[in-house]
């Protein structure tokens, strides 16, 4: 009887605790604590000077800075400012950096949190954290709330039937509606990689109604980002940031920051006073392909197969003039046994059907070379095939570039539409046949590239051009 009483008391106490939990610290026993507690960093040291290559976005945010600093001026004329902004785009492109720079440019307090901090097992906990966050921010207005990975709380309500998440999202909506931008200067910035996942209600006017895309930096932007991240690093005079930028196509600001840092660490390790091109070369390859495996014992036949595979990519790329080749290597790095560094032409904003098909052929060049020479194929083409499939599917489902129609298919169709899959197979098979034929016609050149590659383990763009110059390339019909 006494035990039953004790149990009842324990139950009643814990239930009481869960019911009345508000913005107090969470007990690690009762409910798991959030990974990072909200930080009230009154003024982040970051400013727009730290953000490179995003001039248009910064220009767009300048009036917001003025509003945050002089809200009365705007209110006097009845001008309203958005309460919520969404930054969306690929990871590592500077969304968090930009939000903190926005706060740094103003008098605002900065509240950076991650959406995942509000995802909890216990119904109501996420919602109460949202309430507490807004309470704090409103109290110390002007303030900027930054919710990274906002999709963790803001994805569409019918996607998964999760009542804790729904409550958290509802609370976010309530809070967005609850403050009056005429009286309180609070801006909420959400960041996501997938705008399409967010609940419509969140994007409605008066909530997160300004959407700013932050994409991969172009050549000029990459040079500027490298400049920002090498500002306090002594460089050898012949280091050319523009040239480095041209070799980092497709990389984000986060990659470039990491390259600058890796290069500096390598220079220290080599007891150098200045960072040179060798360090940057190594850092770029590390970021693209991982750390070089100096002691990897690759058996001869595998090495030969890798050499033909990489030479196949490079040869098709040169034949079809898809990319200039920066380097081919058969020194294992990270998970790759070999790799080709491409230097794509960045002047194009559009891609034609022919260009997309050519990209598929370059991707298939490695597998095709294996089959042509060894009459067998390896598992090394997995990523190439994945990427080629993706291009083919996008051509069919988004660009209307296939025989099954000039229309767009939504995501759900892709998985279960037999026609789409059959068409993707057809595109890839046809590209593959043409790639094999092109390699067959230029087999001598392929052999020569492989011979040189085996001698030196890697060839730079200039060396590849020299080899190709001596051969008459037979262009695919
Ligand atoms: P995620 O979507 O993964 O949260 P993100 O877009 O928020 O990524 P950030 O966290 O802002 O990316 O970027 C990571 C780091 O990369 C920054 O701290 C900064 O060092 C560097 N970086 C990214 N973009 C830029 C940029 N435009 N200018 C200067 N540095 C940048």
Short mmCIF file of C-alpha atoms and ligand atoms in Angstrom, two decimals:
data_model
loop_
_atom_site.label_atom_id
_atom_site.label_comp_id
_atom_site.label_asym_id
_atom_site.label_seq_id
_atom_site.Cartn_x
_atom_site.Cartn_y
_atom_site.Cartn_z
CA UNK A 1 0.00 0.00 0.00
CA UNK A 2 2.83 2.35 0.97
CA UNK A 3 4.52 1.52 -2.37
CA UNK A 4 1.40 2.37 -4.31
CA UNK A 5 1.24 5.70 -2.49
CA UNK A 6 4.91 6.45 -3.24
CA UNK A 7 4.42 5.55 -6.89
CA UNK A 8 1.37 7.77 -7.09
CA UNK A 9 3.29 10.68 -5.59
CA UNK A 10 6.20 10.17 -8.00
CA UNK A 11 3.80 10.02 -10.95
CA UNK A 12 1.89 13.09 -9.77
CA UNK A 13 5.11 15.09 -9.30
CA UNK A 14 6.54 14.25 -12.71
CA UNK A 15 3.20 14.92 -14.39
CA UNK A 16 2.96 18.22 -12.58
CA UNK A 17 6.46 19.06 -13.73
CA UNK A 18 5.72 18.33 -17.37
CA UNK A 19 2.48 20.28 -17.33
CA UNK A 20 3.92 23.42 -15.84
CA UNK A 21 7.23 23.39 -17.59
CA UNK A 22 7.60 26.67 -19.40
CA UNK A 23 10.86 28.37 -20.25
CA UNK A 24 12.76 27.07 -17.25
CA UNK A 25 15.86 24.98 -17.78
CA UNK A 26 14.91 21.46 -18.75
CA UNK A 27 15.80 18.70 -16.41
CA UNK A 28 18.02 16.23 -18.25
CA UNK A 29 16.06 13.47 -16.59
CA UNK A 30 12.52 14.64 -17.21
CA UNK A 31 13.01 15.77 -20.81
CA UNK A 32 16.19 15.75 -22.88
CA UNK A 33 17.77 19.18 -22.94
CA UNK A 34 18.21 21.00 -26.27
CA UNK A 35 21.60 20.60 -27.91
CA UNK A 36 22.39 24.31 -27.90
CA UNK A 37 20.59 26.66 -25.65
CA UNK A 38 19.50 29.92 -27.26
CA UNK A 39 22.26 32.40 -26.94
CA UNK A 40 21.53 36.03 -26.40
CA UNK A 41 24.58 37.38 -28.11
CA UNK A 42 23.78 41.02 -27.86
CA UNK A 43 25.83 42.08 -30.78
CA UNK A 44 27.58 39.57 -33.02
CA UNK A 45 30.98 40.78 -34.23
CA UNK A 46 30.08 39.84 -37.81
CA UNK A 47 29.17 42.58 -40.28
CA UNK A 48 28.44 42.70 -44.00
CA UNK A 49 32.20 43.11 -44.61
CA UNK A 50 32.61 39.47 -43.61
CA UNK A 51 30.10 38.33 -46.23
CA UNK A 52 31.57 38.18 -49.71
CA UNK A 53 29.99 37.76 -53.12
CA UNK A 54 26.42 38.42 -52.00
CA UNK A 55 26.22 42.10 -52.95
CA UNK A 56 22.65 41.96 -54.30
CA UNK A 57 21.37 40.25 -51.16
CA UNK A 58 23.20 42.71 -48.93
CA UNK A 59 21.71 45.58 -50.92
CA UNK A 60 18.27 44.07 -50.38
CA UNK A 61 18.97 43.88 -46.65
CA UNK A 62 20.30 47.44 -46.31
CA UNK A 63 16.84 48.96 -45.93
CA UNK A 64 16.12 46.39 -43.25
CA UNK A 65 19.22 47.53 -41.37
CA UNK A 66 18.03 51.12 -41.62
CA UNK A 67 14.60 50.06 -40.39
CA UNK A 68 16.05 48.16 -37.44
CA UNK A 69 18.14 51.20 -36.49
CA UNK A 70 15.54 53.90 -37.18
CA UNK A 71 12.17 52.19 -36.88
CA UNK A 72 10.41 55.41 -35.82
CA UNK A 73 11.29 57.11 -39.09
CA UNK A 74 9.47 54.37 -41.00
CA UNK A 75 6.52 54.16 -38.63
CA UNK A 76 5.96 57.91 -38.91
CA UNK A 77 5.22 57.40 -42.59
CA UNK A 78 3.18 54.25 -42.06
CA UNK A 79 5.74 51.99 -43.73
CA UNK A 80 5.57 48.36 -42.62
CA UNK A 81 8.48 46.00 -42.67
CA UNK A 82 8.36 42.24 -43.05
CA UNK A 83 8.29 40.26 -39.84
CA UNK A 84 9.79 37.16 -41.32
CA UNK A 85 12.36 36.42 -44.01
CA UNK A 86 13.41 33.05 -45.34
CA UNK A 87 16.94 32.51 -46.64
CA UNK A 88 16.95 29.38 -48.73
CA UNK A 89 19.56 27.56 -50.75
CA UNK A 90 22.26 24.89 -50.55
CA UNK A 91 24.19 24.28 -47.31
CA UNK A 92 27.30 26.30 -46.61
CA UNK A 93 26.40 29.28 -48.80
CA UNK A 94 26.40 31.84 -45.98
CA UNK A 95 22.82 32.00 -44.71
CA UNK A 96 23.79 31.90 -41.04
CA UNK A 97 26.68 34.28 -41.67
CA UNK A 98 24.36 36.75 -43.39
CA UNK A 99 21.79 36.68 -40.58
CA UNK A 100 24.43 37.31 -37.96
CA UNK A 101 25.93 40.09 -40.13
CA UNK A 102 22.50 41.68 -40.37
CA UNK A 103 22.25 41.70 -36.59
CA UNK A 104 25.86 42.93 -36.35
CA UNK A 105 25.07 45.91 -38.58
CA UNK A 106 22.23 47.00 -36.30
CA UNK A 107 21.59 47.67 -32.64
CA UNK A 108 19.64 44.43 -32.49
CA UNK A 109 20.15 41.52 -30.11
CA UNK A 110 20.74 38.27 -31.93
CA UNK A 111 19.01 35.00 -31.07
CA UNK A 112 20.39 32.19 -33.21
CA UNK A 113 18.66 28.83 -32.73
CA UNK A 114 18.28 25.68 -34.77
CA UNK A 115 14.88 24.28 -35.69
CA UNK A 116 15.99 20.88 -34.46
CA UNK A 117 16.24 22.28 -30.91
CA UNK A 118 12.45 22.49 -30.88
CA UNK A 119 11.86 18.93 -31.95
CA UNK A 120 11.07 16.89 -28.87
CA UNK A 121 9.27 13.72 -27.95
CA UNK A 122 7.03 15.37 -25.38
CA UNK A 123 4.01 17.19 -26.73
CA UNK A 124 4.13 20.88 -25.86
CA UNK A 125 7.84 21.16 -25.05
CA UNK A 126 8.84 22.53 -28.46
CA UNK A 127 5.93 24.99 -28.36
CA UNK A 128 6.91 26.29 -24.95
CA UNK A 129 10.49 26.79 -26.12
CA UNK A 130 9.24 28.84 -29.07
CA UNK A 131 7.11 30.92 -26.70
CA UNK A 132 10.08 31.52 -24.41
CA UNK A 133 12.33 32.49 -27.32
CA UNK A 134 9.91 35.09 -28.65
CA UNK A 135 9.26 36.43 -25.18
CA UNK A 136 12.96 37.06 -24.66
CA UNK A 137 13.46 38.57 -28.12
CA UNK A 138 10.47 40.89 -27.73
CA UNK A 139 11.67 42.02 -24.33
CA UNK A 140 15.07 43.02 -25.71
CA UNK A 141 13.83 44.45 -29.04
CA UNK A 142 15.18 45.49 -31.46
CA UNK A 143 16.18 41.91 -32.08
CA UNK A 144 16.83 39.35 -34.78
CA UNK A 145 15.72 35.77 -34.24
CA UNK A 146 17.50 33.37 -36.54
CA UNK A 147 16.02 29.88 -36.90
CA UNK A 148 18.41 27.66 -38.84
CA UNK A 149 16.91 24.48 -40.37
CA UNK A 150 13.45 25.99 -39.98
CA UNK A 151 12.06 23.00 -41.90
CA UNK A 152 12.62 20.89 -38.77
CA UNK A 153 9.67 22.73 -37.23
CA UNK A 154 8.09 24.34 -40.25
CA UNK A 155 7.62 21.50 -42.74
CA UNK A 156 4.13 20.88 -44.02
CA UNK A 157 1.76 19.64 -41.39
CA UNK A 158 0.39 16.73 -43.37
CA UNK A 159 3.80 15.30 -44.28
CA UNK A 160 4.12 13.32 -41.06
CA UNK A 161 1.45 12.93 -38.48
CA UNK A 162 3.40 14.30 -35.58
CA UNK A 163 1.35 16.20 -33.07
CA UNK A 164 4.36 17.54 -31.14
CA UNK A 165 5.71 19.08 -34.34
CA UNK A 166 2.31 20.45 -35.29
CA UNK A 167 1.99 22.14 -31.92
CA UNK A 168 5.44 23.67 -32.27
CA UNK A 169 4.64 24.97 -35.73
CA UNK A 170 1.28 26.33 -34.53
CA UNK A 171 3.07 28.11 -31.72
CA UNK A 172 5.50 29.64 -34.22
CA UNK A 173 2.53 30.88 -36.27
CA UNK A 174 0.89 32.29 -33.15
CA UNK A 175 4.10 34.10 -32.20
CA UNK A 176 4.55 35.50 -35.70
CA UNK A 177 1.01 36.89 -35.58
CA UNK A 178 1.38 37.92 -31.95
CA UNK A 179 3.86 40.72 -32.25
CA UNK A 180 3.05 43.99 -33.87
CA UNK A 181 5.79 45.22 -36.14
CA UNK A 182 4.45 48.76 -35.64
CA UNK A 183 5.42 48.61 -32.02
CA UNK A 184 8.13 45.97 -31.72
CA UNK A 185 11.19 45.80 -33.92
CA UNK A 186 11.68 42.06 -34.15
CA UNK A 187 12.74 40.33 -37.34
CA UNK A 188 12.61 36.56 -37.63
CA UNK A 189 14.89 34.96 -40.20
CA UNK A 190 14.45 31.31 -41.07
CA UNK A 191 16.99 29.35 -43.10
CA UNK A 192 16.37 26.18 -45.03
CA UNK A 193 17.83 24.14 -47.84
CA UNK A 194 14.30 23.26 -49.02
CA UNK A 195 11.75 26.06 -49.33
CA UNK A 196 9.31 23.63 -50.95
CA UNK A 197 9.03 21.64 -47.70
CA UNK A 198 7.71 24.55 -45.64
CA UNK A 199 4.09 24.77 -44.60
CA UNK A 200 2.11 27.24 -46.70
CA UNK A 201 0.76 28.87 -43.55
CA UNK A 202 4.28 29.83 -42.55
CA UNK A 203 4.89 31.58 -45.86
CA UNK A 204 1.66 33.59 -45.85
CA UNK A 205 1.77 37.42 -46.01
CA UNK A 206 2.51 38.84 -42.58
CA UNK A 207 4.65 35.85 -41.62
CA UNK A 208 7.70 34.65 -43.57
CA UNK A 209 6.73 36.48 -46.72
CA UNK A 210 10.14 37.55 -48.05
CA UNK A 211 12.13 34.74 -49.60
CA UNK A 212 15.75 35.29 -50.53
CA UNK A 213 17.64 32.65 -52.49
CA UNK A 214 21.30 32.21 -51.63
CA UNK A 215 22.95 29.96 -54.17
CA UNK A 216 26.41 28.70 -55.08
CA UNK A 217 28.86 31.55 -55.60
CA UNK A 218 29.97 32.30 -59.16
CA UNK A 219 33.59 32.82 -60.20
CA UNK A 220 33.77 36.45 -59.06
CA UNK A 221 32.03 35.68 -55.78
CA UNK A 222 34.38 32.76 -55.09
CA UNK A 223 37.37 35.05 -55.61
CA UNK A 224 35.88 37.57 -53.16
CA UNK A 225 35.15 34.88 -50.59
CA UNK A 226 38.74 33.61 -50.89
CA UNK A 227 39.90 37.20 -50.42
CA UNK A 228 37.88 37.54 -47.20
CA UNK A 229 39.23 34.26 -45.85
CA UNK A 230 42.87 35.01 -46.71
CA UNK A 231 42.70 38.58 -45.40
CA UNK A 232 44.85 37.86 -42.37
CA UNK A 233 46.96 35.15 -43.95
CA UNK A 234 50.37 35.92 -45.49
CA UNK A 235 50.40 34.65 -49.08
CA UNK A 236 53.32 34.12 -51.43
CA UNK A 237 53.27 36.83 -54.13
CA UNK A 238 52.44 34.42 -56.96
CA UNK A 239 49.23 33.16 -55.36
CA UNK A 240 46.46 34.23 -57.70
CA UNK A 241 43.05 34.13 -56.00
CA UNK A 242 41.21 34.51 -59.30
CA UNK A 243 42.96 31.47 -60.69
CA UNK A 244 42.21 29.54 -57.50
CA UNK A 245 38.57 30.56 -57.76
CA UNK A 246 38.44 29.19 -61.31
CA UNK A 247 39.42 25.79 -59.94
CA UNK A 248 36.72 25.70 -57.30
CA UNK A 249 33.59 25.56 -59.44
CA UNK A 250 30.54 24.33 -57.54
CA UNK A 251 32.06 25.00 -54.13
CA UNK A 252 30.31 27.00 -51.43
CA UNK A 253 31.64 29.67 -49.10
CA UNK A 254 32.05 27.00 -46.45
CA UNK A 255 34.29 24.96 -48.79
CA UNK A 256 36.35 28.02 -49.65
CA UNK A 257 36.77 29.00 -46.01
CA UNK A 258 37.94 25.47 -45.36
CA UNK A 259 40.43 25.58 -48.28
CA UNK A 260 41.98 28.81 -46.97
CA UNK A 261 42.27 27.30 -43.52
CA UNK A 262 43.66 23.94 -44.74
CA UNK A 263 46.26 25.77 -46.83
CA UNK A 264 47.36 27.78 -43.79
CA UNK A 265 47.65 24.62 -41.66
CA UNK A 266 49.69 22.89 -44.37
CA UNK A 267 52.04 25.89 -44.58
CA UNK A 268 52.58 25.77 -40.82
CA UNK A 269 53.24 22.03 -41.02
CA UNK A 270 55.84 22.71 -43.72
CA UNK A 271 57.48 25.41 -41.60
CA UNK A 272 56.73 28.11 -44.13
CA UNK A 273 56.22 31.78 -43.37
CA UNK A 274 53.86 32.31 -46.32
CA UNK A 275 51.14 30.18 -47.87
CA UNK A 276 51.98 29.15 -51.42
CA UNK A 277 50.29 27.60 -54.44
CA UNK A 278 51.37 24.08 -53.40
CA UNK A 279 49.39 24.43 -50.17
CA UNK A 280 46.33 25.73 -51.99
CA UNK A 281 46.57 22.93 -54.60
CA UNK A 282 46.70 20.33 -51.88
CA UNK A 283 43.91 22.02 -49.90
CA UNK A 284 41.60 22.13 -52.94
CA UNK A 285 42.17 18.45 -53.65
CA UNK A 286 41.61 17.60 -49.99
CA UNK A 287 38.29 19.41 -49.98
CA UNK A 288 37.20 17.84 -53.27
CA UNK A 289 38.40 14.31 -52.81
CA UNK A 290 39.72 13.89 -49.26
CA UNK A 291 43.15 13.25 -47.84
CA UNK A 292 45.73 11.52 -50.01
CA UNK A 293 46.34 7.91 -49.03
CA UNK A 294 50.09 7.67 -49.36
CA UNK A 295 50.38 4.04 -48.29
CA UNK A 296 47.42 2.54 -50.08
CA UNK A 297 48.43 -0.77 -51.67
CA UNK A 298 46.41 -0.77 -54.84
CA UNK A 299 46.81 -3.94 -56.85
CA UNK A 300 48.15 -3.40 -60.35
CA UNK A 301 45.04 -4.48 -62.21
CA UNK A 302 42.85 -2.13 -60.16
CA UNK A 303 45.24 0.75 -60.72
CA UNK A 304 45.13 0.07 -64.45
CA UNK A 305 41.35 0.00 -64.40
CA UNK A 306 41.21 3.29 -62.48
CA UNK A 307 43.61 4.85 -64.99
CA UNK A 308 41.40 3.84 -67.93
CA UNK A 309 38.32 4.98 -66.04
CA UNK A 310 39.66 8.47 -65.35
CA UNK A 311 41.24 8.79 -68.79
CA UNK A 312 37.83 7.83 -70.25
CA UNK A 313 36.14 10.73 -68.46
CA UNK A 314 38.85 13.18 -69.49
CA UNK A 315 38.93 12.07 -73.12
CA UNK A 316 35.15 12.32 -73.61
CA UNK A 317 35.14 15.69 -71.89
CA UNK A 318 37.83 17.00 -74.23
CA UNK A 319 36.18 15.48 -77.31
CA UNK A 320 32.82 17.07 -76.55
CA UNK A 321 34.40 20.26 -75.18
CA UNK A 322 32.32 19.99 -72.02
CA UNK A 323 35.00 21.08 -69.58
CA UNK A 324 38.64 22.00 -69.58
CA UNK A 325 40.50 19.48 -67.50
CA UNK A 326 42.38 20.83 -64.48
CA UNK A 327 43.94 17.55 -63.46
CA UNK A 328 43.60 13.77 -63.70
CA UNK A 329 44.93 11.73 -60.82
CA UNK A 330 45.16 8.08 -59.90
CA UNK A 331 46.54 8.76 -56.44
CA UNK A 332 43.87 7.50 -54.03
CA UNK A 333 42.25 10.21 -51.91
CA UNK A 334 39.42 9.84 -49.43
CA UNK A 335 37.10 7.22 -50.88
CA UNK A 336 38.20 7.85 -54.46
CA UNK A 337 40.83 5.72 -56.18
CA UNK A 338 41.19 8.39 -58.86
CA UNK A 339 39.54 11.61 -59.98
CA UNK A 340 39.35 14.25 -62.68
CA UNK A 341 39.22 17.92 -61.70
CA UNK A 342 37.08 19.76 -64.22
CA UNK A 343 37.14 23.47 -64.98
CA UNK A 344 33.69 24.13 -66.40
CA UNK A 345 32.85 27.09 -68.56
CA UNK A 346 30.96 29.44 -66.27
CA UNK A 347 29.64 31.88 -68.84
CA UNK A 348 26.50 29.88 -69.52
CA UNK A 349 23.30 30.53 -67.64
CA UNK A 350 21.28 28.06 -69.69
CA UNK A 351 22.04 24.49 -70.67
CA UNK A 352 20.84 23.07 -73.95
CA UNK A 353 19.67 19.50 -74.44
CA UNK A 354 22.92 18.75 -76.30
CA UNK A 355 24.99 20.09 -73.42
CA UNK A 356 23.07 18.02 -70.89
CA UNK A 357 23.48 14.87 -73.00
CA UNK A 358 27.18 15.63 -73.30
CA UNK A 359 27.47 15.88 -69.53
CA UNK A 360 25.88 12.44 -69.25
CA UNK A 361 28.40 11.09 -71.78
CA UNK A 362 31.33 12.52 -69.80
CA UNK A 363 29.98 10.85 -66.67
CA UNK A 364 29.65 7.55 -68.54
CA UNK A 365 33.15 7.88 -70.03
CA UNK A 366 34.75 6.06 -67.08
CA UNK A 367 32.45 3.04 -67.16
CA UNK A 368 32.62 2.91 -70.97
CA UNK A 369 36.45 2.85 -70.94
CA UNK A 370 36.42 -0.05 -68.48
CA UNK A 371 34.07 -2.06 -70.66
CA UNK A 372 35.92 -1.27 -73.86
CA UNK A 373 39.33 -2.33 -72.52
CA UNK A 374 38.60 -4.99 -69.90
CA UNK A 375 35.31 -6.41 -71.23
CA UNK A 376 34.24 -6.13 -67.62
CA UNK A 377 33.09 -3.29 -65.37
CA UNK A 378 33.84 -2.20 -61.81
CA UNK A 379 31.88 -0.75 -58.91
CA UNK A 380 33.82 2.51 -59.28
CA UNK A 381 31.18 4.15 -61.48
CA UNK A 382 28.50 4.31 -58.80
CA UNK A 383 28.56 8.09 -58.32
CA UNK A 384 28.89 8.74 -62.06
CA UNK A 385 25.80 6.65 -62.74
CA UNK A 386 23.88 8.33 -59.97
CA UNK A 387 24.64 11.76 -61.36
CA UNK A 388 23.92 10.70 -64.95
CA UNK A 389 20.56 9.29 -63.83
CA UNK A 390 19.75 12.53 -62.06
CA UNK A 391 20.49 14.60 -65.15
CA UNK A 392 18.39 12.28 -67.33
CA UNK A 393 15.47 12.42 -64.87
CA UNK A 394 15.64 16.20 -64.65
CA UNK A 395 15.62 16.45 -68.45
CA UNK A 396 12.51 14.30 -68.58
CA UNK A 397 10.58 15.55 -65.56
CA UNK A 398 11.51 19.23 -65.36
CA UNK A 399 12.75 20.38 -68.75
CA UNK A 400 10.39 18.55 -71.11
CA UNK A 401 13.42 17.31 -73.08
CA UNK A 402 12.37 13.75 -73.85
CA UNK A 403 10.10 11.76 -76.12
CA UNK A 404 7.44 11.43 -73.43
CA UNK A 405 6.37 15.01 -73.64
CA UNK A 406 7.02 18.65 -73.04
CA UNK A 407 5.59 18.67 -69.60
CA UNK A 408 6.69 18.72 -65.99
CA UNK A 409 6.19 15.77 -63.65
CA UNK A 410 6.03 16.26 -59.90
CA UNK A 411 8.22 14.37 -57.45
CA UNK A 412 5.65 11.75 -56.65
CA UNK A 413 5.34 10.66 -60.28
CA UNK A 414 9.07 10.03 -60.60
CA UNK A 415 9.10 6.98 -58.39
CA UNK A 416 6.16 5.17 -59.84
CA UNK A 417 5.93 6.28 -63.40
CA UNK A 418 7.21 3.45 -65.57
CA UNK A 419 7.38 5.68 -68.63
CA UNK A 420 9.79 8.06 -66.90
CA UNK A 421 12.09 5.25 -65.85
CA UNK A 422 11.99 3.67 -69.30
CA UNK A 423 12.80 7.02 -70.89
CA UNK A 424 15.69 7.60 -68.47
CA UNK A 425 17.10 4.18 -69.41
CA UNK A 426 16.75 5.04 -73.09
CA UNK A 427 18.61 8.36 -72.72
CA UNK A 428 21.42 6.78 -70.72
CA UNK A 429 21.71 3.74 -73.03
CA UNK A 430 21.95 5.90 -76.13
CA UNK A 431 24.56 8.14 -74.51
CA UNK A 432 26.50 5.08 -73.41
CA UNK A 433 26.58 3.60 -76.93
CA UNK A 434 27.87 6.87 -78.35
CA UNK A 435 30.47 7.13 -75.60
CA UNK A 436 31.80 3.63 -76.26
CA UNK A 437 31.95 4.41 -79.99
CA UNK A 438 33.83 7.67 -79.37
CA UNK A 439 36.38 5.92 -77.14
CA UNK A 440 36.78 3.12 -79.67
CA UNK A 441 37.56 5.65 -82.41
CA UNK A 442 40.11 7.40 -80.18
CA UNK A 443 41.54 4.31 -78.55
CA UNK A 444 45.16 5.23 -79.33
CA UNK A 445 44.75 8.54 -77.56
CA UNK A 446 43.08 6.81 -74.61
CA UNK A 447 46.04 4.41 -74.38
CA UNK A 448 48.51 7.29 -74.50
CA UNK A 449 46.79 9.19 -71.69
CA UNK A 450 46.74 6.02 -69.59
CA UNK A 451 50.44 5.36 -70.30
CA UNK A 452 51.44 8.86 -69.14
CA UNK A 453 49.08 8.68 -66.18
CA UNK A 454 50.66 5.44 -65.00
CA UNK A 455 54.12 6.97 -65.35
CA UNK A 456 53.34 10.10 -63.32
CA UNK A 457 50.25 9.23 -61.24
CA UNK A 458 48.69 12.58 -62.16
CA UNK A 459 48.56 14.91 -65.14
CA UNK A 460 47.70 18.60 -65.12
CA UNK A 461 45.63 20.38 -67.73
CA UNK A 462 48.65 21.52 -69.68
CA UNK A 463 50.15 18.01 -69.85
CA UNK A 464 46.84 16.58 -71.04
CA UNK A 465 46.60 19.22 -73.77
CA UNK A 466 50.13 18.35 -74.89
CA UNK A 467 49.19 14.66 -75.27
CA UNK A 468 45.98 15.46 -77.12
CA UNK A 469 47.77 17.90 -79.47
CA UNK A 470 49.79 15.08 -80.99
CA UNK A 471 46.67 13.09 -81.85
CA UNK A 472 43.94 13.74 -84.35
CA UNK A 473 40.82 13.45 -82.28
CA UNK A 474 37.95 11.72 -84.02
CA UNK A 475 34.88 13.68 -82.97
CA UNK A 476 31.81 11.57 -82.27
CA UNK A 477 29.25 11.69 -85.07
P1 LIG B 1 23.67 25.58 -43.64
O1 LIG B 1 22.54 25.62 -44.65
O2 LIG B 1 24.42 24.28 -43.67
O3 LIG B 1 23.29 26.03 -42.26
P2 LIG B 1 24.72 28.19 -44.25
O4 LIG B 1 24.22 28.61 -45.60
O5 LIG B 1 24.04 28.77 -43.06
O6 LIG B 1 24.78 26.61 -44.18
P3 LIG B 1 27.07 29.33 -43.12
O7 LIG B 1 26.99 28.54 -41.86
O8 LIG B 1 26.65 30.75 -43.08
O9 LIG B 1 26.27 28.55 -44.24
O10 LIG B 1 28.54 29.25 -43.73
C1 LIG B 1 29.56 28.49 -43.15
C2 LIG B 1 30.86 29.24 -43.22
O11 LIG B 1 31.28 29.37 -44.58
C3 LIG B 1 30.77 30.68 -42.72
O12 LIG B 1 30.98 30.74 -41.33
C4 LIG B 1 31.89 31.35 -43.47
O13 LIG B 1 33.14 31.09 -42.88
C5 LIG B 1 31.88 30.64 -44.81
N1 LIG B 1 31.06 31.36 -45.81
C6 LIG B 1 29.94 30.91 -46.40
N2 LIG B 1 29.47 31.81 -47.28
C7 LIG B 1 30.30 32.88 -47.23
C8 LIG B 1 30.34 34.14 -47.87
N3 LIG B 1 29.43 34.48 -48.80
N4 LIG B 1 31.35 34.98 -47.57
C9 LIG B 1 32.28 34.65 -46.66
N5 LIG B 1 32.31 33.47 -46.01
C10 LIG B 1 31.33 32.58 -46.28
#
